[in-house]
């Protein structure tokens, strides 16, 4: 009897040991889903810091008001990202990338109208990249919860972008004209690059190009970042 009981206990211990490991493996999201969570968190790190700077330093009240909305929305989005990443065992970056720090340094060193124009220009580039990445996650993601997060984030990012475009037009800041059917070229990773409208100002996450396509006015179910 003792031998049978010991065998039963051993079997139970084996099952207890194997089940959590199998569950953890099953819960691990795909590379696409993992990189989206990491990249959108990286975007949030920049947008919150840049928005807080604009709340303090912007000269135009419209810039201050939009910055406040962007900070609040990205803080809310980031809380969802961190909660979901915790559930899926995804490690998130803790600091802005070197490119993001460069962009934040530029904002710190600017003032008055120069600051306003720089913040709007960087915001246009960063949100464009975020929208394209989010569309990619919606179309290519495999983890339902991450795709749902992207679907929730897309209209928020689009609203920010539209508001930035309107503000840029009012302030006389060039907004690049491009195809309204832009699509993301891949899965941005937390350390990648972000194109900047005008090609002269580093965006929150990287290098600049001369033009950035504008996101579609009507976006269907297609919301990662290479970074904002």
PDB file of N, CA and C in Angstrom, residues 72-152:
ATOM      1  N   UNK A  72      -2.729  61.478 -21.546  1.00  0.00           N
ATOM      2  CA  UNK A  72      -3.750  60.676 -20.867  1.00  0.00           C
ATOM      3  C   UNK A  72      -4.054  59.397 -21.632  1.00  0.00           C
ATOM      4  N   UNK A  73      -4.242  59.518 -22.938  1.00  0.00           N
ATOM      5  CA  UNK A  73      -4.584  58.347 -23.758  1.00  0.00           C
ATOM      6  C   UNK A  73      -3.452  57.322 -23.789  1.00  0.00           C
ATOM      7  N   UNK A  74      -2.213  57.786 -23.901  1.00  0.00           N
ATOM      8  CA  UNK A  74      -1.095  56.848 -23.964  1.00  0.00           C
ATOM      9  C   UNK A  74      -0.802  56.224 -22.606  1.00  0.00           C
ATOM     10  N   UNK A  75      -1.094  56.929 -21.534  1.00  0.00           N
ATOM     11  CA  UNK A  75      -0.971  56.312 -20.208  1.00  0.00           C
ATOM     12  C   UNK A  75      -2.003  55.203 -20.047  1.00  0.00           C
ATOM     13  N   UNK A  76      -3.222  55.458 -20.480  1.00  0.00           N
ATOM     14  CA  UNK A  76      -4.272  54.437 -20.406  1.00  0.00           C
ATOM     15  C   UNK A  76      -3.920  53.236 -21.276  1.00  0.00           C
ATOM     16  N   UNK A  77      -3.452  53.510 -22.499  1.00  0.00           N
ATOM     17  CA  UNK A  77      -3.072  52.428 -23.405  1.00  0.00           C
ATOM     18  C   UNK A  77      -1.920  51.620 -22.818  1.00  0.00           C
ATOM     19  N   UNK A  78      -0.957  52.305 -22.220  1.00  0.00           N
ATOM     20  CA  UNK A  78       0.214  51.603 -21.696  1.00  0.00           C
ATOM     21  C   UNK A  78      -0.156  50.708 -20.521  1.00  0.00           C
ATOM     22  N   UNK A  79      -1.137  51.115 -19.729  1.00  0.00           N
ATOM     23  CA  UNK A  79      -1.566  50.257 -18.632  1.00  0.00           C
ATOM     24  C   UNK A  79      -2.141  48.949 -19.178  1.00  0.00           C
ATOM     25  N   UNK A  80      -2.896  49.040 -20.261  1.00  0.00           N
ATOM     26  CA  UNK A  80      -3.428  47.835 -20.893  1.00  0.00           C
ATOM     27  C   UNK A  80      -2.301  46.966 -21.449  1.00  0.00           C
ATOM     28  N   UNK A  81      -1.312  47.621 -22.050  1.00  0.00           N
ATOM     29  CA  UNK A  81      -0.170  46.894 -22.609  1.00  0.00           C
ATOM     30  C   UNK A  81       0.586  46.158 -21.500  1.00  0.00           C
ATOM     31  N   UNK A  82       0.850  46.843 -20.398  1.00  0.00           N
ATOM     32  CA  UNK A  82       1.604  46.226 -19.302  1.00  0.00           C
ATOM     33  C   UNK A  82       0.817  45.084 -18.666  1.00  0.00           C
ATOM     34  N   UNK A  83      -0.481  45.249 -18.518  1.00  0.00           N
ATOM     35  CA  UNK A  83      -1.304  44.173 -17.953  1.00  0.00           C
ATOM     36  C   UNK A  83      -1.261  42.930 -18.843  1.00  0.00           C
ATOM     37  N   UNK A  84      -1.417  43.150 -20.144  1.00  0.00           N
ATOM     38  CA  UNK A  84      -1.441  42.025 -21.076  1.00  0.00           C
ATOM     39  C   UNK A  84      -0.060  41.388 -21.201  1.00  0.00           C
ATOM     40  N   UNK A  85       0.976  42.195 -21.215  1.00  0.00           N
ATOM     41  CA  UNK A  85       2.337  41.657 -21.299  1.00  0.00           C
ATOM     42  C   UNK A  85       2.631  40.788 -20.076  1.00  0.00           C
ATOM     43  N   UNK A  86       2.132  41.207 -18.917  1.00  0.00           N
ATOM     44  CA  UNK A  86       2.318  40.401 -17.716  1.00  0.00           C
ATOM     45  C   UNK A  86       1.636  39.052 -17.829  1.00  0.00           C
ATOM     46  N   UNK A  87       0.438  39.046 -18.385  1.00  0.00           N
ATOM     47  CA  UNK A  87      -0.294  37.786 -18.556  1.00  0.00           C
ATOM     48  C   UNK A  87       0.411  36.849 -19.536  1.00  0.00           C
ATOM     49  N   UNK A  88       1.048  37.433 -20.555  1.00  0.00           N
ATOM     50  CA  UNK A  88       1.658  36.632 -21.621  1.00  0.00           C
ATOM     51  C   UNK A  88       3.166  36.442 -21.447  1.00  0.00           C
ATOM     52  N   UNK A  89       3.682  36.881 -20.306  1.00  0.00           N
ATOM     53  CA  UNK A  89       5.111  36.723 -20.016  1.00  0.00           C
ATOM     54  C   UNK A  89       6.010  37.409 -21.050  1.00  0.00           C
ATOM     55  N   UNK A  90       5.627  38.586 -21.465  1.00  0.00           N
ATOM     56  CA  UNK A  90       6.416  39.359 -22.422  1.00  0.00           C
ATOM     57  C   UNK A  90       7.190  40.433 -21.666  1.00  0.00           C
ATOM     58  N   UNK A  91       8.491  40.452 -21.866  1.00  0.00           N
ATOM     59  CA  UNK A  91       9.336  41.462 -21.225  1.00  0.00           C
ATOM     60  C   UNK A  91       9.240  42.777 -21.998  1.00  0.00           C
ATOM     61  N   UNK A  92       8.969  43.869 -21.295  1.00  0.00           N
ATOM     62  CA  UNK A  92       8.839  45.175 -21.933  1.00  0.00           C
ATOM     63  C   UNK A  92      10.074  46.024 -21.671  1.00  0.00           C
ATOM     64  N   UNK A  93      10.419  46.902 -22.617  1.00  0.00           N
ATOM     65  CA  UNK A  93      11.549  47.820 -22.394  1.00  0.00           C
ATOM     66  C   UNK A  93      11.238  48.773 -21.255  1.00  0.00           C
ATOM     67  N   UNK A  94      12.269  49.219 -20.573  1.00  0.00           N
ATOM     68  CA  UNK A  94      12.081  50.084 -19.411  1.00  0.00           C
ATOM     69  C   UNK A  94      12.420  51.547 -19.698  1.00  0.00           C
ATOM     70  N   UNK A  95      13.159  51.804 -20.758  1.00  0.00           N
ATOM     71  CA  UNK A  95      13.612  53.156 -21.051  1.00  0.00           C
ATOM     72  C   UNK A  95      13.373  53.499 -22.521  1.00  0.00           C
ATOM     73  N   UNK A  96      13.298  54.791 -22.837  1.00  0.00           N
ATOM     74  CA  UNK A  96      13.227  55.200 -24.244  1.00  0.00           C
ATOM     75  C   UNK A  96      14.487  54.743 -24.985  1.00  0.00           C
ATOM     76  N   UNK A  97      14.384  54.546 -26.281  1.00  0.00           N
ATOM     77  CA  UNK A  97      15.540  54.179 -27.092  1.00  0.00           C
ATOM     78  C   UNK A  97      16.482  55.377 -27.229  1.00  0.00           C
ATOM     79  N   UNK A  98      17.715  55.158 -27.684  1.00  0.00           N
ATOM     80  CA  UNK A  98      18.626  56.285 -27.932  1.00  0.00           C
ATOM     81  C   UNK A  98      18.026  57.321 -28.881  1.00  0.00           C
ATOM     82  N   UNK A  99      17.331  56.872 -29.922  1.00  0.00           N
ATOM     83  CA  UNK A  99      16.705  57.808 -30.867  1.00  0.00           C
ATOM     84  C   UNK A  99      15.609  58.615 -30.190  1.00  0.00           C
ATOM     85  N   UNK A 100      14.840  57.945 -29.336  1.00  0.00           N
ATOM     86  CA  UNK A 100      13.796  58.651 -28.606  1.00  0.00           C
ATOM     87  C   UNK A 100      14.401  59.673 -27.649  1.00  0.00           C
ATOM     88  N   UNK A 101      15.495  59.301 -27.008  1.00  0.00           N
ATOM     89  CA  UNK A 101      16.153  60.242 -26.095  1.00  0.00           C
ATOM     90  C   UNK A 101      16.688  61.451 -26.856  1.00  0.00           C
ATOM     91  N   UNK A 102      17.188  61.203 -28.070  1.00  0.00           N
ATOM     92  CA  UNK A 102      17.660  62.321 -28.902  1.00  0.00           C
ATOM     93  C   UNK A 102      16.511  63.268 -29.218  1.00  0.00           C
ATOM     94  N   UNK A 103      15.364  62.697 -29.581  1.00  0.00           N
ATOM     95  CA  UNK A 103      14.196  63.523 -29.889  1.00  0.00           C
ATOM     96  C   UNK A 103      13.736  64.302 -28.662  1.00  0.00           C
ATOM     97  N   UNK A 104      13.754  63.658 -27.500  1.00  0.00           N
ATOM     98  CA  UNK A 104      13.351  64.337 -26.269  1.00  0.00           C
ATOM     99  C   UNK A 104      14.348  65.439 -25.902  1.00  0.00           C
ATOM    100  N   UNK A 105      15.633  65.187 -26.164  1.00  0.00           N
ATOM    101  CA  UNK A 105      16.642  66.219 -25.911  1.00  0.00           C
ATOM    102  C   UNK A 105      16.393  67.440 -26.796  1.00  0.00           C
ATOM    103  N   UNK A 106      15.996  67.186 -28.044  1.00  0.00           N
ATOM    104  CA  UNK A 106      15.698  68.302 -28.945  1.00  0.00           C
ATOM    105  C   UNK A 106      14.534  69.125 -28.415  1.00  0.00           C
ATOM    106  N   UNK A 107      13.528  68.443 -27.889  1.00  0.00           N
ATOM    107  CA  UNK A 107      12.394  69.165 -27.309  1.00  0.00           C
ATOM    108  C   UNK A 107      12.816  69.946 -26.074  1.00  0.00           C
ATOM    109  N   UNK A 108      13.662  69.345 -25.273  1.00  0.00           N
ATOM    110  CA  UNK A 108      14.143  70.030 -24.072  1.00  0.00           C
ATOM    111  C   UNK A 108      14.910  71.298 -24.416  1.00  0.00           C
ATOM    112  N   UNK A 109      15.620  71.255 -25.543  1.00  0.00           N
ATOM    113  CA  UNK A 109      16.461  72.386 -25.933  1.00  0.00           C
ATOM    114  C   UNK A 109      15.718  73.434 -26.754  1.00  0.00           C
ATOM    115  N   UNK A 110      14.478  73.140 -27.130  1.00  0.00           N
ATOM    116  CA  UNK A 110      13.698  74.089 -27.934  1.00  0.00           C
ATOM    117  C   UNK A 110      12.772  74.892 -27.031  1.00  0.00           C
ATOM    118  N   UNK A 111      12.294  76.010 -27.571  1.00  0.00           N
ATOM    119  CA  UNK A 111      11.356  76.837 -26.805  1.00  0.00           C
ATOM    120  C   UNK A 111      10.467  77.617 -27.755  1.00  0.00           C
ATOM    121  N   UNK A 112       9.373  78.133 -27.205  1.00  0.00           N
ATOM    122  CA  UNK A 112       8.481  78.981 -27.979  1.00  0.00           C
ATOM    123  C   UNK A 112       7.915  78.289 -29.211  1.00  0.00           C
ATOM    124  N   UNK A 113       7.848  79.027 -30.303  1.00  0.00           N
ATOM    125  CA  UNK A 113       7.282  78.502 -31.549  1.00  0.00           C
ATOM    126  C   UNK A 113       8.102  77.324 -32.075  1.00  0.00           C
ATOM    127  N   UNK A 114       9.416  77.385 -31.890  1.00  0.00           N
ATOM    128  CA  UNK A 114      10.266  76.280 -32.343  1.00  0.00           C
ATOM    129  C   UNK A 114       9.874  74.982 -31.658  1.00  0.00           C
ATOM    130  N   UNK A 115       9.605  75.051 -30.361  1.00  0.00           N
ATOM    131  CA  UNK A 115       9.180  73.858 -29.630  1.00  0.00           C
ATOM    132  C   UNK A 115       7.866  73.332 -30.194  1.00  0.00           C
ATOM    133  N   UNK A 116       6.890  74.209 -30.381  1.00  0.00           N
ATOM    134  CA  UNK A 116       5.575  73.783 -30.869  1.00  0.00           C
ATOM    135  C   UNK A 116       5.691  73.057 -32.199  1.00  0.00           C
ATOM    136  N   UNK A 117       6.458  73.632 -33.118  1.00  0.00           N
ATOM    137  CA  UNK A 117       6.592  73.039 -34.443  1.00  0.00           C
ATOM    138  C   UNK A 117       7.314  71.695 -34.369  1.00  0.00           C
ATOM    139  N   UNK A 118       8.331  71.632 -33.527  1.00  0.00           N
ATOM    140  CA  UNK A 118       9.095  70.393 -33.382  1.00  0.00           C
ATOM    141  C   UNK A 118       8.230  69.294 -32.785  1.00  0.00           C
ATOM    142  N   UNK A 119       7.464  69.625 -31.751  1.00  0.00           N
ATOM    143  CA  UNK A 119       6.611  68.621 -31.106  1.00  0.00           C
ATOM    144  C   UNK A 119       5.550  68.087 -32.072  1.00  0.00           C
ATOM    145  N   UNK A 120       4.931  68.989 -32.829  1.00  0.00           N
ATOM    146  CA  UNK A 120       3.910  68.560 -33.794  1.00  0.00           C
ATOM    147  C   UNK A 120       4.543  67.686 -34.882  1.00  0.00           C
ATOM    148  N   UNK A 121       5.704  68.082 -35.378  1.00  0.00           N
ATOM    149  CA  UNK A 121       6.373  67.314 -36.435  1.00  0.00           C
ATOM    150  C   UNK A 121       6.749  65.921 -35.959  1.00  0.00           C
ATOM    151  N   UNK A 122       7.317  65.843 -34.769  1.00  0.00           N
ATOM    152  CA  UNK A 122       7.661  64.532 -34.211  1.00  0.00           C
ATOM    153  C   UNK A 122       6.405  63.694 -33.959  1.00  0.00           C
ATOM    154  N   UNK A 123       5.351  64.359 -33.481  1.00  0.00           N
ATOM    155  CA  UNK A 123       4.108  63.638 -33.204  1.00  0.00           C
ATOM    156  C   UNK A 123       3.478  63.054 -34.453  1.00  0.00           C
ATOM    157  N   UNK A 124       3.525  63.798 -35.539  1.00  0.00           N
ATOM    158  CA  UNK A 124       2.993  63.288 -36.807  1.00  0.00           C
ATOM    159  C   UNK A 124       3.734  62.024 -37.226  1.00  0.00           C
ATOM    160  N   UNK A 125       5.059  62.084 -37.180  1.00  0.00           N
ATOM    161  CA  UNK A 125       5.863  60.938 -37.597  1.00  0.00           C
ATOM    162  C   UNK A 125       5.644  59.737 -36.690  1.00  0.00           C
ATOM    163  N   UNK A 126       5.650  59.989 -35.385  1.00  0.00           N
ATOM    164  CA  UNK A 126       5.500  58.885 -34.442  1.00  0.00           C
ATOM    165  C   UNK A 126       4.144  58.216 -34.528  1.00  0.00           C
ATOM    166  N   UNK A 127       3.089  59.009 -34.651  1.00  0.00           N
ATOM    167  CA  UNK A 127       1.750  58.417 -34.715  1.00  0.00           C
ATOM    168  C   UNK A 127       1.508  57.710 -36.040  1.00  0.00           C
ATOM    169  N   UNK A 128       2.101  58.222 -37.100  1.00  0.00           N
ATOM    170  CA  UNK A 128       1.975  57.534 -38.382  1.00  0.00           C
ATOM    171  C   UNK A 128       2.582  56.135 -38.295  1.00  0.00           C
ATOM    172  N   UNK A 129       3.783  56.067 -37.721  1.00  0.00           N
ATOM    173  CA  UNK A 129       4.441  54.773 -37.573  1.00  0.00           C
ATOM    174  C   UNK A 129       3.624  53.852 -36.672  1.00  0.00           C
ATOM    175  N   UNK A 130       3.078  54.402 -35.614  1.00  0.00           N
ATOM    176  CA  UNK A 130       2.285  53.590 -34.681  1.00  0.00           C
ATOM    177  C   UNK A 130       1.028  53.038 -35.352  1.00  0.00           C
ATOM    178  N   UNK A 131       0.386  53.869 -36.161  1.00  0.00           N
ATOM    179  CA  UNK A 131      -0.820  53.429 -36.869  1.00  0.00           C
ATOM    180  C   UNK A 131      -0.492  52.292 -37.826  1.00  0.00           C
ATOM    181  N   UNK A 132       0.581  52.447 -38.574  1.00  0.00           N
ATOM    182  CA  UNK A 132       0.967  51.404 -39.525  1.00  0.00           C
ATOM    183  C   UNK A 132       1.307  50.104 -38.800  1.00  0.00           C
ATOM    184  N   UNK A 133       2.008  50.215 -37.679  1.00  0.00           N
ATOM    185  CA  UNK A 133       2.368  49.035 -36.905  1.00  0.00           C
ATOM    186  C   UNK A 133       1.134  48.361 -36.329  1.00  0.00           C
ATOM    187  N   UNK A 134       0.188  49.170 -35.885  1.00  0.00           N
ATOM    188  CA  UNK A 134      -1.038  48.634 -35.297  1.00  0.00           C
ATOM    189  C   UNK A 134      -1.894  47.952 -36.361  1.00  0.00           C
ATOM    190  N   UNK A 135      -1.934  48.514 -37.544  1.00  0.00           N
ATOM    191  CA  UNK A 135      -2.636  47.860 -38.655  1.00  0.00           C
ATOM    192  C   UNK A 135      -2.008  46.511 -38.964  1.00  0.00           C
ATOM    193  N   UNK A 136      -0.686  46.450 -38.896  1.00  0.00           N
ATOM    194  CA  UNK A 136       0.010  45.190 -39.155  1.00  0.00           C
ATOM    195  C   UNK A 136      -0.355  44.144 -38.111  1.00  0.00           C
ATOM    196  N   UNK A 137      -0.435  44.557 -36.850  1.00  0.00           N
ATOM    197  CA  UNK A 137      -0.800  43.606 -35.797  1.00  0.00           C
ATOM    198  C   UNK A 137      -2.205  43.068 -36.012  1.00  0.00           C
ATOM    199  N   UNK A 138      -3.135  43.929 -36.385  1.00  0.00           N
ATOM    200  CA  UNK A 138      -4.515  43.476 -36.600  1.00  0.00           C
ATOM    201  C   UNK A 138      -4.582  42.459 -37.733  1.00  0.00           C
ATOM    202  N   UNK A 139      -3.790  42.665 -38.756  1.00  0.00           N
ATOM    203  CA  UNK A 139      -3.853  41.768 -39.917  1.00  0.00           C
ATOM    204  C   UNK A 139      -2.982  40.530 -39.764  1.00  0.00           C
ATOM    205  N   UNK A 140      -1.909  40.613 -38.961  1.00  0.00           N
ATOM    206  CA  UNK A 140      -0.958  39.511 -38.896  1.00  0.00           C
ATOM    207  C   UNK A 140      -0.819  38.883 -37.517  1.00  0.00           C
ATOM    208  N   UNK A 141      -1.372  39.505 -36.495  1.00  0.00           N
ATOM    209  CA  UNK A 141      -1.265  38.951 -35.145  1.00  0.00           C
ATOM    210  C   UNK A 141      -2.038  37.654 -35.000  1.00  0.00           C
ATOM    211  N   UNK A 142      -1.594  36.821 -34.067  1.00  0.00           N
ATOM    212  CA  UNK A 142      -2.253  35.523 -33.858  1.00  0.00           C
ATOM    213  C   UNK A 142      -2.839  35.376 -32.456  1.00  0.00           C
ATOM    214  N   UNK A 143      -2.358  36.177 -31.505  1.00  0.00           N
ATOM    215  CA  UNK A 143      -2.880  36.128 -30.135  1.00  0.00           C
ATOM    216  C   UNK A 143      -4.090  37.058 -30.047  1.00  0.00           C
ATOM    217  N   UNK A 144      -5.248  36.466 -29.774  1.00  0.00           N
ATOM    218  CA  UNK A 144      -6.503  37.223 -29.830  1.00  0.00           C
ATOM    219  C   UNK A 144      -6.488  38.462 -28.939  1.00  0.00           C
ATOM    220  N   UNK A 145      -5.906  38.340 -27.740  1.00  0.00           N
ATOM    221  CA  UNK A 145      -5.913  39.476 -26.815  1.00  0.00           C
ATOM    222  C   UNK A 145      -5.052  40.632 -27.322  1.00  0.00           C
ATOM    223  N   UNK A 146      -3.947  40.293 -27.988  1.00  0.00           N
ATOM    224  CA  UNK A 146      -3.067  41.340 -28.515  1.00  0.00           C
ATOM    225  C   UNK A 146      -3.733  42.017 -29.717  1.00  0.00           C
ATOM    226  N   UNK A 147      -4.364  41.228 -30.555  1.00  0.00           N
ATOM    227  CA  UNK A 147      -5.078  41.790 -31.708  1.00  0.00           C
ATOM    228  C   UNK A 147      -6.204  42.706 -31.225  1.00  0.00           C
ATOM    229  N   UNK A 148      -6.912  42.271 -30.200  1.00  0.00           N
ATOM    230  CA  UNK A 148      -7.994  43.097 -29.651  1.00  0.00           C
ATOM    231  C   UNK A 148      -7.446  44.411 -29.096  1.00  0.00           C
ATOM    232  N   UNK A 149      -6.289  44.347 -28.444  1.00  0.00           N
ATOM    233  CA  UNK A 149      -5.646  45.561 -27.941  1.00  0.00           C
ATOM    234  C   UNK A 149      -5.318  46.507 -29.096  1.00  0.00           C
ATOM    235  N   UNK A 150      -4.813  45.949 -30.177  1.00  0.00           N
ATOM    236  CA  UNK A 150      -4.486  46.765 -31.348  1.00  0.00           C
ATOM    237  C   UNK A 150      -5.742  47.400 -31.941  1.00  0.00           C
ATOM    238  N   UNK A 151      -6.825  46.642 -31.971  1.00  0.00           N
ATOM    239  CA  UNK A 151      -8.081  47.183 -32.492  1.00  0.00           C
ATOM    240  C   UNK A 151      -8.601  48.318 -31.615  1.00  0.00           C
ATOM    241  N   UNK A 152      -8.356  48.214 -30.313  1.00  0.00           N
ATOM    242  CA  UNK A 152      -8.750  49.283 -29.400  1.00  0.00           C
ATOM    243  C   UNK A 152      -7.857  50.510 -29.570  1.00  0.00           C
TER     244      UNK A 152
END
